[in-house]
Amino acid sequence: MTDGRPCKVCNFTRQKSYGVVVPSLDELKKKGCEFLGVNHTDPVSVVLEDDGTIVEDQAYFLCLPFNTKFMLLHDKETWVPARKIDGGTAWMARESVLLEADAVDSSILAAPWWNLALQLKQDLASIIFMSEGDLQSLVDAPCSELASALGFQEKKTVELQETLQRVLDRREEERQSKELLQLYLKAVEKEDRQQEDASTPSQHGAGGVDLPDGMEVDSASGFMSRTLMVLKGKTSPETRLSTEDLQVVVSRGLEAMQQVLGWDIARTTTLLQACEAELSTRLKQIRAMQSISSTQQDGSRQEESAAMATHGSS
């Protein structure tokens, strides 16, 4: 049986640390979860406390010296380097952290935003990797308690929460814009199909086998029969054609379309102008929605960067 190895284990904030004697990596995880108040059935990872090196196999664990300090990471917790403090005042910082932890109410320690706040206090840049749920937890946290956890003044904490809320609002607007664009494109496509189906009689091939409505291609013009029927037989046909069909009609030009339809120049010109106007309108709508989405994405990234720069300099 392998002898027990003395070592230390702490949580990601380094505020809880315990000495244990364990024979294996699995036992270290089990004991660590027990001491740190983590459910032993939850997945945890083990890293070296000083540099974040992942420890995931027994052989490496046994090669490490006695009294090595390990850090247990649970859920979305990440390793960050310890703060560098001048040696002459390190003892003051350590006592401050201990007193701060002792002074905090246990209900606050259990709040979902507490560990997030401590993580930000260690490294403000870690906000980049937080989920929207994490950001919302920080926004909803009591301002005075969050300020205490971060070591900020309440005014600066209010500014941070307002900035995070704007970031969340922008992300939500971005999602809604994308959904609207998708719904618009689907609605246009569905309406095109319905109008074309309503205007085209069922076609049958040889032997009575049904062929897709309007899919037969006219050999002389190169257009599908359904498209030709819409062009020749409908009022405002440009509104009943798909965007792809509009592009084909416009690209053919006046002379070619005059031959295809058998119309005079004036009538063909009127049709082409209507198709060009409809195509231009649809493309502008699509570009406008894409521009809104792109602007919101850029604004969201800039605001996140500004927030980190503002609070990182404090």
PDB file of C-alpha atoms in Angstrom:
ATOM      1  CA  MET A   1       0.000   0.000   0.000  1.00  0.00           C
ATOM      2  CA  THR A   2       1.342   3.453  -0.922  1.00  0.00           C
ATOM      3  CA  ASP A   3       2.307   5.644   2.032  1.00  0.00           C
ATOM      4  CA  GLY A   4       0.379   8.836   2.603  1.00  0.00           C
ATOM      5  CA  ARG A   5       1.910  12.018   1.196  1.00  0.00           C
ATOM      6  CA  PRO A   6       1.579  15.284   3.158  1.00  0.00           C
ATOM      7  CA  CYS A   7       0.353  18.153   1.004  1.00  0.00           C
ATOM      8  CA  LYS A   8      -1.905  21.189   1.072  1.00  0.00           C
ATOM      9  CA  VAL A   9      -5.100  21.931  -0.823  1.00  0.00           C
ATOM     10  CA  CYS A  10      -6.871  25.252  -1.350  1.00  0.00           C
ATOM     11  CA  ASN A  11      -9.790  26.710  -3.294  1.00  0.00           C
ATOM     12  CA  PHE A  12      -9.347  29.054  -6.272  1.00  0.00           C
ATOM     13  CA  THR A  13      -9.471  32.202  -4.100  1.00  0.00           C
ATOM     14  CA  ARG A  14      -6.733  30.800  -1.820  1.00  0.00           C
ATOM     15  CA  GLN A  15      -8.800  31.900   1.192  1.00  0.00           C
ATOM     16  CA  LYS A  16      -9.380  28.314   2.289  1.00  0.00           C
ATOM     17  CA  SER A  17      -6.344  26.073   2.711  1.00  0.00           C
ATOM     18  CA  TYR A  18      -5.969  22.758   4.489  1.00  0.00           C
ATOM     19  CA  GLY A  19      -3.183  20.283   5.157  1.00  0.00           C
ATOM     20  CA  VAL A  20      -3.944  16.673   4.222  1.00  0.00           C
ATOM     21  CA  VAL A  21      -2.101  13.359   4.035  1.00  0.00           C
ATOM     22  CA  VAL A  22      -3.252  11.279   1.077  1.00  0.00           C
ATOM     23  CA  PRO A  23      -1.839   8.291  -0.842  1.00  0.00           C
ATOM     24  CA  SER A  24      -3.279   9.146  -4.264  1.00  0.00           C
ATOM     25  CA  LEU A  25      -4.621  11.854  -6.542  1.00  0.00           C
ATOM     26  CA  ASP A  26      -8.159  10.499  -6.256  1.00  0.00           C
ATOM     27  CA  GLU A  27      -7.938  10.632  -2.484  1.00  0.00           C
ATOM     28  CA  LEU A  28      -6.662  14.209  -2.707  1.00  0.00           C
ATOM     29  CA  LYS A  29      -9.743  15.166  -4.719  1.00  0.00           C
ATOM     30  CA  LYS A  30     -12.014  13.402  -2.243  1.00  0.00           C
ATOM     31  CA  LYS A  31     -10.425  14.984   0.834  1.00  0.00           C
ATOM     32  CA  GLY A  32     -10.169  18.357  -0.863  1.00  0.00           C
ATOM     33  CA  CYS A  33     -13.863  18.382  -1.732  1.00  0.00           C
ATOM     34  CA  GLU A  34     -14.698  17.401   1.830  1.00  0.00           C
ATOM     35  CA  PHE A  35     -12.629  20.197   3.383  1.00  0.00           C
ATOM     36  CA  LEU A  36     -13.622  22.874   0.860  1.00  0.00           C
ATOM     37  CA  GLY A  37     -17.340  22.111   0.986  1.00  0.00           C
ATOM     38  CA  VAL A  38     -17.662  20.801  -2.576  1.00  0.00           C
ATOM     39  CA  ASN A  39     -19.932  17.872  -3.399  1.00  0.00           C
ATOM     40  CA  HIS A  40     -17.613  14.903  -3.930  1.00  0.00           C
ATOM     41  CA  THR A  41     -19.722  13.756  -6.883  1.00  0.00           C
ATOM     42  CA  ASP A  42     -19.143  17.015  -8.778  1.00  0.00           C
ATOM     43  CA  PRO A  43     -16.264  17.059 -11.291  1.00  0.00           C
ATOM     44  CA  VAL A  44     -13.183  18.904 -10.059  1.00  0.00           C
ATOM     45  CA  SER A  45      -9.736  19.459 -11.523  1.00  0.00           C
ATOM     46  CA  VAL A  46      -6.434  19.732  -9.672  1.00  0.00           C
ATOM     47  CA  VAL A  47      -3.680  22.223 -10.504  1.00  0.00           C
ATOM     48  CA  LEU A  48      -0.495  23.355  -8.810  1.00  0.00           C
ATOM     49  CA  GLU A  49      -1.255  26.431  -6.760  1.00  0.00           C
ATOM     50  CA  ASP A  50       1.922  28.305  -7.697  1.00  0.00           C
ATOM     51  CA  ASP A  51       1.802  28.050 -11.520  1.00  0.00           C
ATOM     52  CA  GLY A  52      -1.516  26.418 -12.498  1.00  0.00           C
ATOM     53  CA  THR A  53       0.003  23.234 -13.974  1.00  0.00           C
ATOM     54  CA  ILE A  54      -2.734  20.604 -14.383  1.00  0.00           C
ATOM     55  CA  VAL A  55      -2.269  17.434 -12.322  1.00  0.00           C
ATOM     56  CA  GLU A  56      -4.327  14.674 -13.887  1.00  0.00           C
ATOM     57  CA  ASP A  57      -2.465  11.387 -13.444  1.00  0.00           C
ATOM     58  CA  GLN A  58      -1.211   9.428 -10.464  1.00  0.00           C
ATOM     59  CA  ALA A  59       2.362   9.079 -11.761  1.00  0.00           C
ATOM     60  CA  TYR A  60       2.868  12.850 -11.914  1.00  0.00           C
ATOM     61  CA  PHE A  61       1.254  13.281  -8.513  1.00  0.00           C
ATOM     62  CA  LEU A  62       3.714  10.840  -6.935  1.00  0.00           C
ATOM     63  CA  CYS A  63       6.685  12.669  -8.508  1.00  0.00           C
ATOM     64  CA  LEU A  64       5.844  15.921  -6.760  1.00  0.00           C
ATOM     65  CA  PRO A  65       7.627  16.760  -3.484  1.00  0.00           C
ATOM     66  CA  PHE A  66       5.981  16.541  -0.094  1.00  0.00           C
ATOM     67  CA  ASN A  67       3.995  19.580   1.091  1.00  0.00           C
ATOM     68  CA  THR A  68       3.172  20.622  -2.489  1.00  0.00           C
ATOM     69  CA  LYS A  69       0.209  22.981  -2.493  1.00  0.00           C
ATOM     70  CA  PHE A  70      -2.628  22.054  -4.829  1.00  0.00           C
ATOM     71  CA  MET A  71      -5.673  24.035  -5.931  1.00  0.00           C
ATOM     72  CA  LEU A  72      -9.042  22.399  -6.561  1.00  0.00           C
ATOM     73  CA  LEU A  73     -11.112  23.990  -9.320  1.00  0.00           C
ATOM     74  CA  HIS A  74     -14.842  23.370  -9.424  1.00  0.00           C
ATOM     75  CA  ASP A  75     -17.357  24.180 -12.163  1.00  0.00           C
ATOM     76  CA  LYS A  76     -16.218  27.377 -14.006  1.00  0.00           C
ATOM     77  CA  GLU A  77     -13.454  28.328 -11.591  1.00  0.00           C
ATOM     78  CA  THR A  78     -10.068  29.107 -13.146  1.00  0.00           C
ATOM     79  CA  TRP A  79      -6.554  29.410 -11.818  1.00  0.00           C
ATOM     80  CA  VAL A  80      -5.080  32.907 -11.610  1.00  0.00           C
ATOM     81  CA  PRO A  81      -1.657  33.857 -10.257  1.00  0.00           C
ATOM     82  CA  ALA A  82      -1.404  35.056  -6.686  1.00  0.00           C
ATOM     83  CA  ARG A  83      -1.033  38.779  -6.171  1.00  0.00           C
ATOM     84  CA  LYS A  84       2.514  40.039  -5.941  1.00  0.00           C
ATOM     85  CA  ILE A  85       2.883  41.922  -2.667  1.00  0.00           C
ATOM     86  CA  ASP A  86       5.970  43.585  -1.255  1.00  0.00           C
ATOM     87  CA  GLY A  87       7.580  41.311   1.309  1.00  0.00           C
ATOM     88  CA  GLY A  88       7.462  43.942   4.019  1.00  0.00           C
ATOM     89  CA  THR A  89       3.676  44.197   3.856  1.00  0.00           C
ATOM     90  CA  ALA A  90       2.707  40.660   2.889  1.00  0.00           C
ATOM     91  CA  TRP A  91       1.731  39.777   6.437  1.00  0.00           C
ATOM     92  CA  MET A  92      -0.655  42.732   6.499  1.00  0.00           C
ATOM     93  CA  ALA A  93      -2.353  41.558   3.295  1.00  0.00           C
ATOM     94  CA  ARG A  94      -2.698  38.010   4.585  1.00  0.00           C
ATOM     95  CA  GLU A  95      -4.269  39.184   7.830  1.00  0.00           C
ATOM     96  CA  SER A  96      -6.558  41.530   5.921  1.00  0.00           C
ATOM     97  CA  VAL A  97      -7.844  38.668   3.783  1.00  0.00           C
ATOM     98  CA  LEU A  98      -8.436  36.479   6.825  1.00  0.00           C
ATOM     99  CA  LEU A  99     -10.229  39.239   8.712  1.00  0.00           C
ATOM    100  CA  GLU A 100     -12.300  40.051   5.644  1.00  0.00           C
ATOM    101  CA  ALA A 101     -13.364  36.427   5.257  1.00  0.00           C
ATOM    102  CA  ASP A 102     -14.227  36.178   8.953  1.00  0.00           C
ATOM    103  CA  ALA A 103     -16.242  39.397   8.854  1.00  0.00           C
ATOM    104  CA  VAL A 104     -18.388  38.398   5.873  1.00  0.00           C
ATOM    105  CA  ASP A 105     -21.777  36.903   6.649  1.00  0.00           C
ATOM    106  CA  SER A 106     -22.071  33.231   5.718  1.00  0.00           C
ATOM    107  CA  SER A 107     -25.146  33.950   3.564  1.00  0.00           C
ATOM    108  CA  ILE A 108     -23.054  36.301   1.405  1.00  0.00           C
ATOM    109  CA  LEU A 109     -20.361  33.646   0.992  1.00  0.00           C
ATOM    110  CA  ALA A 110     -23.062  31.315  -0.332  1.00  0.00           C
ATOM    111  CA  ALA A 111     -24.303  33.861  -2.886  1.00  0.00           C
ATOM    112  CA  PRO A 112     -23.525  32.895  -6.509  1.00  0.00           C
ATOM    113  CA  TRP A 113     -21.800  36.223  -7.224  1.00  0.00           C
ATOM    114  CA  TRP A 114     -19.352  36.003  -4.295  1.00  0.00           C
ATOM    115  CA  ASN A 115     -16.780  33.728  -5.937  1.00  0.00           C
ATOM    116  CA  LEU A 116     -17.124  35.690  -9.176  1.00  0.00           C
ATOM    117  CA  ALA A 117     -16.318  38.895  -7.313  1.00  0.00           C
ATOM    118  CA  LEU A 118     -13.258  37.337  -5.693  1.00  0.00           C
ATOM    119  CA  GLN A 119     -12.143  36.090  -9.098  1.00  0.00           C
ATOM    120  CA  LEU A 120     -12.452  39.622 -10.502  1.00  0.00           C
ATOM    121  CA  LYS A 121     -10.537  40.990  -7.548  1.00  0.00           C
ATOM    122  CA  GLN A 122      -7.665  38.658  -8.389  1.00  0.00           C
ATOM    123  CA  ASP A 123      -7.767  39.411 -12.122  1.00  0.00           C
ATOM    124  CA  LEU A 124     -10.235  41.869 -13.644  1.00  0.00           C
ATOM    125  CA  ALA A 125      -9.497  40.534 -17.142  1.00  0.00           C
ATOM    126  CA  SER A 126     -11.238  37.277 -16.185  1.00  0.00           C
ATOM    127  CA  ILE A 127     -14.533  39.073 -16.892  1.00  0.00           C
ATOM    128  CA  ILE A 128     -13.934  38.277 -20.584  1.00  0.00           C
ATOM    129  CA  PHE A 129     -14.450  34.561 -19.922  1.00  0.00           C
ATOM    130  CA  MET A 130     -17.607  34.930 -17.819  1.00  0.00           C
ATOM    131  CA  SER A 131     -20.929  33.722 -19.161  1.00  0.00           C
ATOM    132  CA  GLU A 132     -23.978  35.959 -19.448  1.00  0.00           C
ATOM    133  CA  GLY A 133     -25.372  34.216 -16.375  1.00  0.00           C
ATOM    134  CA  ASP A 134     -22.243  35.151 -14.413  1.00  0.00           C
ATOM    135  CA  LEU A 135     -22.467  38.780 -15.563  1.00  0.00           C
ATOM    136  CA  GLN A 136     -26.139  38.911 -14.594  1.00  0.00           C
ATOM    137  CA  SER A 137     -25.259  37.597 -11.121  1.00  0.00           C
ATOM    138  CA  LEU A 138     -22.805  40.480 -10.672  1.00  0.00           C
ATOM    139  CA  VAL A 139     -25.399  42.985 -11.906  1.00  0.00           C
ATOM    140  CA  ASP A 140     -28.018  41.656  -9.467  1.00  0.00           C
ATOM    141  CA  ALA A 141     -25.625  41.561  -6.477  1.00  0.00           C
ATOM    142  CA  PRO A 142     -26.221  44.122  -3.685  1.00  0.00           C
ATOM    143  CA  CYS A 143     -24.011  47.078  -4.554  1.00  0.00           C
ATOM    144  CA  SER A 144     -22.531  47.625  -1.099  1.00  0.00           C
ATOM    145  CA  GLU A 145     -21.657  43.938  -0.641  1.00  0.00           C
ATOM    146  CA  LEU A 146     -20.192  43.676  -4.130  1.00  0.00           C
ATOM    147  CA  ALA A 147     -18.117  46.811  -3.511  1.00  0.00           C
ATOM    148  CA  SER A 148     -16.762  45.263  -0.319  1.00  0.00           C
ATOM    149  CA  ALA A 149     -15.869  42.011  -2.093  1.00  0.00           C
ATOM    150  CA  LEU A 150     -14.135  43.846  -4.958  1.00  0.00           C
ATOM    151  CA  GLY A 151     -12.430  46.443  -2.799  1.00  0.00           C
ATOM    152  CA  PHE A 152     -14.085  49.235  -4.853  1.00  0.00           C
ATOM    153  CA  GLN A 153     -15.873  52.377  -3.777  1.00  0.00           C
ATOM    154  CA  GLU A 154     -19.651  52.070  -4.119  1.00  0.00           C
ATOM    155  CA  LYS A 155     -19.747  54.718  -6.871  1.00  0.00           C
ATOM    156  CA  LYS A 156     -17.272  52.747  -8.978  1.00  0.00           C
ATOM    157  CA  THR A 157     -19.166  49.535  -8.296  1.00  0.00           C
ATOM    158  CA  VAL A 158     -22.410  51.149  -9.503  1.00  0.00           C
ATOM    159  CA  GLU A 159     -20.597  52.180 -12.706  1.00  0.00           C
ATOM    160  CA  LEU A 160     -19.324  48.622 -13.160  1.00  0.00           C
ATOM    161  CA  GLN A 161     -22.808  47.133 -12.724  1.00  0.00           C
ATOM    162  CA  GLU A 162     -24.319  49.670 -15.138  1.00  0.00           C
ATOM    163  CA  THR A 163     -21.625  48.865 -17.703  1.00  0.00           C
ATOM    164  CA  LEU A 164     -22.227  45.130 -17.360  1.00  0.00           C
ATOM    165  CA  GLN A 165     -25.982  45.686 -17.762  1.00  0.00           C
ATOM    166  CA  ARG A 166     -25.383  47.641 -20.975  1.00  0.00           C
ATOM    167  CA  VAL A 167     -23.203  44.811 -22.265  1.00  0.00           C
ATOM    168  CA  LEU A 168     -25.987  42.317 -21.532  1.00  0.00           C
ATOM    169  CA  ASP A 169     -28.583  44.592 -23.170  1.00  0.00           C
ATOM    170  CA  ARG A 170     -26.457  44.888 -26.306  1.00  0.00           C
ATOM    171  CA  ARG A 171     -26.038  41.122 -26.524  1.00  0.00           C
ATOM    172  CA  GLU A 172     -29.798  40.667 -26.189  1.00  0.00           C
ATOM    173  CA  GLU A 173     -30.462  43.280 -28.898  1.00  0.00           C
ATOM    174  CA  GLU A 174     -27.942  41.523 -31.108  1.00  0.00           C
ATOM    175  CA  ARG A 175     -29.751  38.206 -30.649  1.00  0.00           C
ATOM    176  CA  GLN A 176     -33.120  39.804 -31.384  1.00  0.00           C
ATOM    177  CA  SER A 177     -31.776  41.477 -34.545  1.00  0.00           C
ATOM    178  CA  LYS A 178     -30.458  38.163 -35.837  1.00  0.00           C
ATOM    179  CA  GLU A 179     -33.763  36.466 -35.072  1.00  0.00           C
ATOM    180  CA  LEU A 180     -35.707  39.238 -36.842  1.00  0.00           C
ATOM    181  CA  LEU A 181     -33.473  38.938 -39.883  1.00  0.00           C
ATOM    182  CA  GLN A 182     -33.967  35.176 -40.006  1.00  0.00           C
ATOM    183  CA  LEU A 183     -37.738  35.525 -39.581  1.00  0.00           C
ATOM    184  CA  TYR A 184     -37.878  38.157 -42.320  1.00  0.00           C
ATOM    185  CA  LEU A 185     -35.959  36.015 -44.801  1.00  0.00           C
ATOM    186  CA  LYS A 186     -38.083  32.960 -44.001  1.00  0.00           C
ATOM    187  CA  ALA A 187     -41.297  34.967 -44.383  1.00  0.00           C
ATOM    188  CA  VAL A 188     -40.209  36.340 -47.768  1.00  0.00           C
ATOM    189  CA  GLU A 189     -39.247  32.877 -48.972  1.00  0.00           C
ATOM    190  CA  LYS A 190     -42.505  31.357 -47.744  1.00  0.00           C
ATOM    191  CA  GLU A 191     -44.600  34.099 -49.346  1.00  0.00           C
ATOM    192  CA  ASP A 192     -42.761  33.655 -52.650  1.00  0.00           C
ATOM    193  CA  ARG A 193     -43.464  29.930 -52.651  1.00  0.00           C
ATOM    194  CA  GLN A 194     -47.134  30.388 -51.785  1.00  0.00           C
ATOM    195  CA  GLN A 195     -47.696  32.994 -54.485  1.00  0.00           C
ATOM    196  CA  GLU A 196     -45.880  30.955 -57.116  1.00  0.00           C
ATOM    197  CA  ASP A 197     -47.753  27.769 -56.186  1.00  0.00           C
ATOM    198  CA  ALA A 198     -51.097  29.599 -56.304  1.00  0.00           C
ATOM    199  CA  SER A 199     -50.368  30.995 -59.758  1.00  0.00           C
ATOM    200  CA  THR A 200     -49.100  27.767 -61.364  1.00  0.00           C
ATOM    201  CA  PRO A 201     -51.297  24.752 -62.399  1.00  0.00           C
ATOM    202  CA  SER A 202     -50.093  21.260 -61.626  1.00  0.00           C
ATOM    203  CA  GLN A 203     -47.812  19.830 -64.340  1.00  0.00           C
ATOM    204  CA  HIS A 204     -47.609  16.181 -65.344  1.00  0.00           C
ATOM    205  CA  GLY A 205     -44.831  14.369 -67.130  1.00  0.00           C
ATOM    206  CA  ALA A 206     -45.081  11.385 -69.433  1.00  0.00           C
ATOM    207  CA  GLY A 207     -46.945   8.431 -67.987  1.00  0.00           C
ATOM    208  CA  GLY A 208     -48.904  10.641 -65.557  1.00  0.00           C
ATOM    209  CA  VAL A 209     -45.994  11.069 -63.113  1.00  0.00           C
ATOM    210  CA  ASP A 210     -46.240  14.349 -61.164  1.00  0.00           C
ATOM    211  CA  LEU A 211     -43.324  16.735 -61.644  1.00  0.00           C
ATOM    212  CA  PRO A 212     -42.515  19.589 -59.260  1.00  0.00           C
ATOM    213  CA  ASP A 213     -44.785  22.531 -60.086  1.00  0.00           C
ATOM    214  CA  GLY A 214     -43.162  24.995 -62.467  1.00  0.00           C
ATOM    215  CA  MET A 215     -39.741  23.342 -62.350  1.00  0.00           C
ATOM    216  CA  GLU A 216     -39.636  22.562 -66.064  1.00  0.00           C
ATOM    217  CA  VAL A 217     -37.104  24.757 -67.840  1.00  0.00           C
ATOM    218  CA  ASP A 218     -38.125  26.434 -71.074  1.00  0.00           C
ATOM    219  CA  SER A 219     -35.424  25.494 -73.565  1.00  0.00           C
ATOM    220  CA  ALA A 220     -35.727  28.712 -75.572  1.00  0.00           C
ATOM    221  CA  SER A 221     -35.528  31.232 -72.721  1.00  0.00           C
ATOM    222  CA  GLY A 222     -33.696  29.273 -70.030  1.00  0.00           C
ATOM    223  CA  PHE A 223     -36.346  30.295 -67.472  1.00  0.00           C
ATOM    224  CA  MET A 224     -38.461  27.868 -65.459  1.00  0.00           C
ATOM    225  CA  SER A 225     -42.025  27.697 -66.727  1.00  0.00           C
ATOM    226  CA  ARG A 226     -43.322  28.908 -63.367  1.00  0.00           C
ATOM    227  CA  THR A 227     -41.199  32.060 -63.571  1.00  0.00           C
ATOM    228  CA  LEU A 228     -42.430  32.805 -67.092  1.00  0.00           C
ATOM    229  CA  MET A 229     -46.058  32.374 -66.025  1.00  0.00           C
ATOM    230  CA  VAL A 230     -45.600  34.797 -63.147  1.00  0.00           C
ATOM    231  CA  LEU A 231     -43.888  37.353 -65.398  1.00  0.00           C
ATOM    232  CA  LYS A 232     -46.560  37.171 -68.103  1.00  0.00           C
ATOM    233  CA  GLY A 233     -49.739  36.584 -66.184  1.00  0.00           C
ATOM    234  CA  LYS A 234     -49.615  38.494 -62.909  1.00  0.00           C
ATOM    235  CA  THR A 235     -50.108  42.058 -61.752  1.00  0.00           C
ATOM    236  CA  SER A 236     -46.915  43.370 -60.109  1.00  0.00           C
ATOM    237  CA  PRO A 237     -44.991  40.140 -60.847  1.00  0.00           C
ATOM    238  CA  GLU A 238     -41.829  41.573 -59.261  1.00  0.00           C
ATOM    239  CA  THR A 239     -43.397  41.144 -55.815  1.00  0.00           C
ATOM    240  CA  ARG A 240     -44.114  37.456 -56.502  1.00  0.00           C
ATOM    241  CA  LEU A 241     -40.646  36.455 -57.677  1.00  0.00           C
ATOM    242  CA  SER A 242     -37.893  35.201 -55.405  1.00  0.00           C
ATOM    243  CA  THR A 243     -34.812  37.365 -54.936  1.00  0.00           C
ATOM    244  CA  GLU A 244     -32.807  34.908 -57.048  1.00  0.00           C
ATOM    245  CA  ASP A 245     -35.322  35.137 -59.918  1.00  0.00           C
ATOM    246  CA  LEU A 246     -35.276  38.936 -59.720  1.00  0.00           C
ATOM    247  CA  GLN A 247     -31.494  38.922 -60.052  1.00  0.00           C
ATOM    248  CA  VAL A 248     -31.708  36.698 -63.145  1.00  0.00           C
ATOM    249  CA  VAL A 249     -34.343  38.875 -64.802  1.00  0.00           C
ATOM    250  CA  VAL A 250     -32.401  42.085 -64.145  1.00  0.00           C
ATOM    251  CA  SER A 251     -29.126  40.556 -65.351  1.00  0.00           C
ATOM    252  CA  ARG A 252     -30.685  39.457 -68.683  1.00  0.00           C
ATOM    253  CA  GLY A 253     -31.299  43.041 -69.764  1.00  0.00           C
ATOM    254  CA  LEU A 254     -33.931  44.732 -71.918  1.00  0.00           C
ATOM    255  CA  GLU A 255     -33.264  43.106 -75.295  1.00  0.00           C
ATOM    256  CA  ALA A 256     -33.081  39.534 -73.981  1.00  0.00           C
ATOM    257  CA  MET A 257     -36.223  39.901 -71.840  1.00  0.00           C
ATOM    258  CA  GLN A 258     -38.101  41.456 -74.747  1.00  0.00           C
ATOM    259  CA  GLN A 259     -37.364  38.337 -76.807  1.00  0.00           C
ATOM    260  CA  VAL A 260     -38.254  35.980 -73.939  1.00  0.00           C
ATOM    261  CA  LEU A 261     -41.611  37.657 -73.202  1.00  0.00           C
ATOM    262  CA  GLY A 262     -42.495  38.750 -76.750  1.00  0.00           C
ATOM    263  CA  TRP A 263     -43.407  42.222 -75.555  1.00  0.00           C
ATOM    264  CA  ASP A 264     -42.722  45.682 -76.924  1.00  0.00           C
ATOM    265  CA  ILE A 265     -39.896  47.847 -75.568  1.00  0.00           C
ATOM    266  CA  ALA A 266     -42.116  50.058 -73.388  1.00  0.00           C
ATOM    267  CA  ARG A 267     -43.839  47.178 -71.575  1.00  0.00           C
ATOM    268  CA  THR A 268     -40.586  45.271 -71.094  1.00  0.00           C
ATOM    269  CA  THR A 269     -38.825  48.397 -69.807  1.00  0.00           C
ATOM    270  CA  THR A 270     -41.576  48.966 -67.237  1.00  0.00           C
ATOM    271  CA  LEU A 271     -41.239  45.385 -65.991  1.00  0.00           C
ATOM    272  CA  LEU A 272     -37.442  45.592 -65.722  1.00  0.00           C
ATOM    273  CA  GLN A 273     -37.607  48.876 -63.807  1.00  0.00           C
ATOM    274  CA  ALA A 274     -40.113  47.371 -61.366  1.00  0.00           C
ATOM    275  CA  CYS A 275     -37.883  44.297 -60.883  1.00  0.00           C
ATOM    276  CA  GLU A 276     -34.796  46.465 -60.306  1.00  0.00           C
ATOM    277  CA  ALA A 277     -36.634  48.596 -57.719  1.00  0.00           C
ATOM    278  CA  GLU A 278     -37.955  45.522 -55.865  1.00  0.00           C
ATOM    279  CA  LEU A 279     -34.526  43.860 -55.888  1.00  0.00           C
ATOM    280  CA  SER A 280     -32.862  47.042 -54.613  1.00  0.00           C
ATOM    281  CA  THR A 281     -35.407  47.320 -51.773  1.00  0.00           C
ATOM    282  CA  ARG A 282     -34.869  43.716 -50.639  1.00  0.00           C
ATOM    283  CA  LEU A 283     -31.076  43.997 -50.717  1.00  0.00           C
ATOM    284  CA  LYS A 284     -31.181  47.260 -48.741  1.00  0.00           C
ATOM    285  CA  GLN A 285     -33.334  45.643 -46.070  1.00  0.00           C
ATOM    286  CA  ILE A 286     -30.941  42.716 -45.737  1.00  0.00           C
ATOM    287  CA  ARG A 287     -27.875  44.986 -45.614  1.00  0.00           C
ATOM    288  CA  ALA A 288     -29.569  47.200 -43.006  1.00  0.00           C
ATOM    289  CA  MET A 289     -30.244  44.240 -40.713  1.00  0.00           C
ATOM    290  CA  GLN A 290     -26.700  42.960 -41.169  1.00  0.00           C
ATOM    291  CA  SER A 291     -25.311  46.437 -40.438  1.00  0.00           C
ATOM    292  CA  ILE A 292     -27.346  46.668 -37.224  1.00  0.00           C
ATOM    293  CA  SER A 293     -26.050  43.266 -36.114  1.00  0.00           C
ATOM    294  CA  SER A 294     -22.440  44.173 -36.952  1.00  0.00           C
ATOM    295  CA  THR A 295     -22.687  47.557 -35.188  1.00  0.00           C
ATOM    296  CA  GLN A 296     -24.094  45.938 -32.061  1.00  0.00           C
ATOM    297  CA  GLN A 297     -21.309  43.340 -32.041  1.00  0.00           C
ATOM    298  CA  ASP A 298     -18.630  46.042 -32.355  1.00  0.00           C
ATOM    299  CA  GLY A 299     -20.301  48.189 -29.697  1.00  0.00           C
ATOM    300  CA  SER A 300     -20.523  45.255 -27.315  1.00  0.00           C
ATOM    301  CA  ARG A 301     -16.817  44.429 -27.718  1.00  0.00           C
ATOM    302  CA  GLN A 302     -15.780  48.083 -27.334  1.00  0.00           C
ATOM    303  CA  GLU A 303     -17.886  48.537 -24.219  1.00  0.00           C
ATOM    304  CA  GLU A 304     -16.458  45.407 -22.606  1.00  0.00           C
ATOM    305  CA  SER A 305     -12.921  46.589 -23.362  1.00  0.00           C
ATOM    306  CA  ALA A 306     -13.701  50.075 -22.015  1.00  0.00           C
ATOM    307  CA  ALA A 307     -15.170  48.611 -18.856  1.00  0.00           C
ATOM    308  CA  MET A 308     -12.093  46.507 -18.188  1.00  0.00           C
ATOM    309  CA  ALA A 309      -9.751  49.389 -18.955  1.00  0.00           C
ATOM    310  CA  THR A 310     -11.672  51.786 -16.670  1.00  0.00           C
ATOM    311  CA  HIS A 311     -11.887  49.467 -13.699  1.00  0.00           C
ATOM    312  CA  GLY A 312      -8.469  47.924 -14.256  1.00  0.00           C
ATOM    313  CA  SER A 313      -6.849  51.334 -13.818  1.00  0.00           C
ATOM    314  CA  SER A 314      -8.546  51.931 -10.468  1.00  0.00           C
TER     315      SER A 314
END
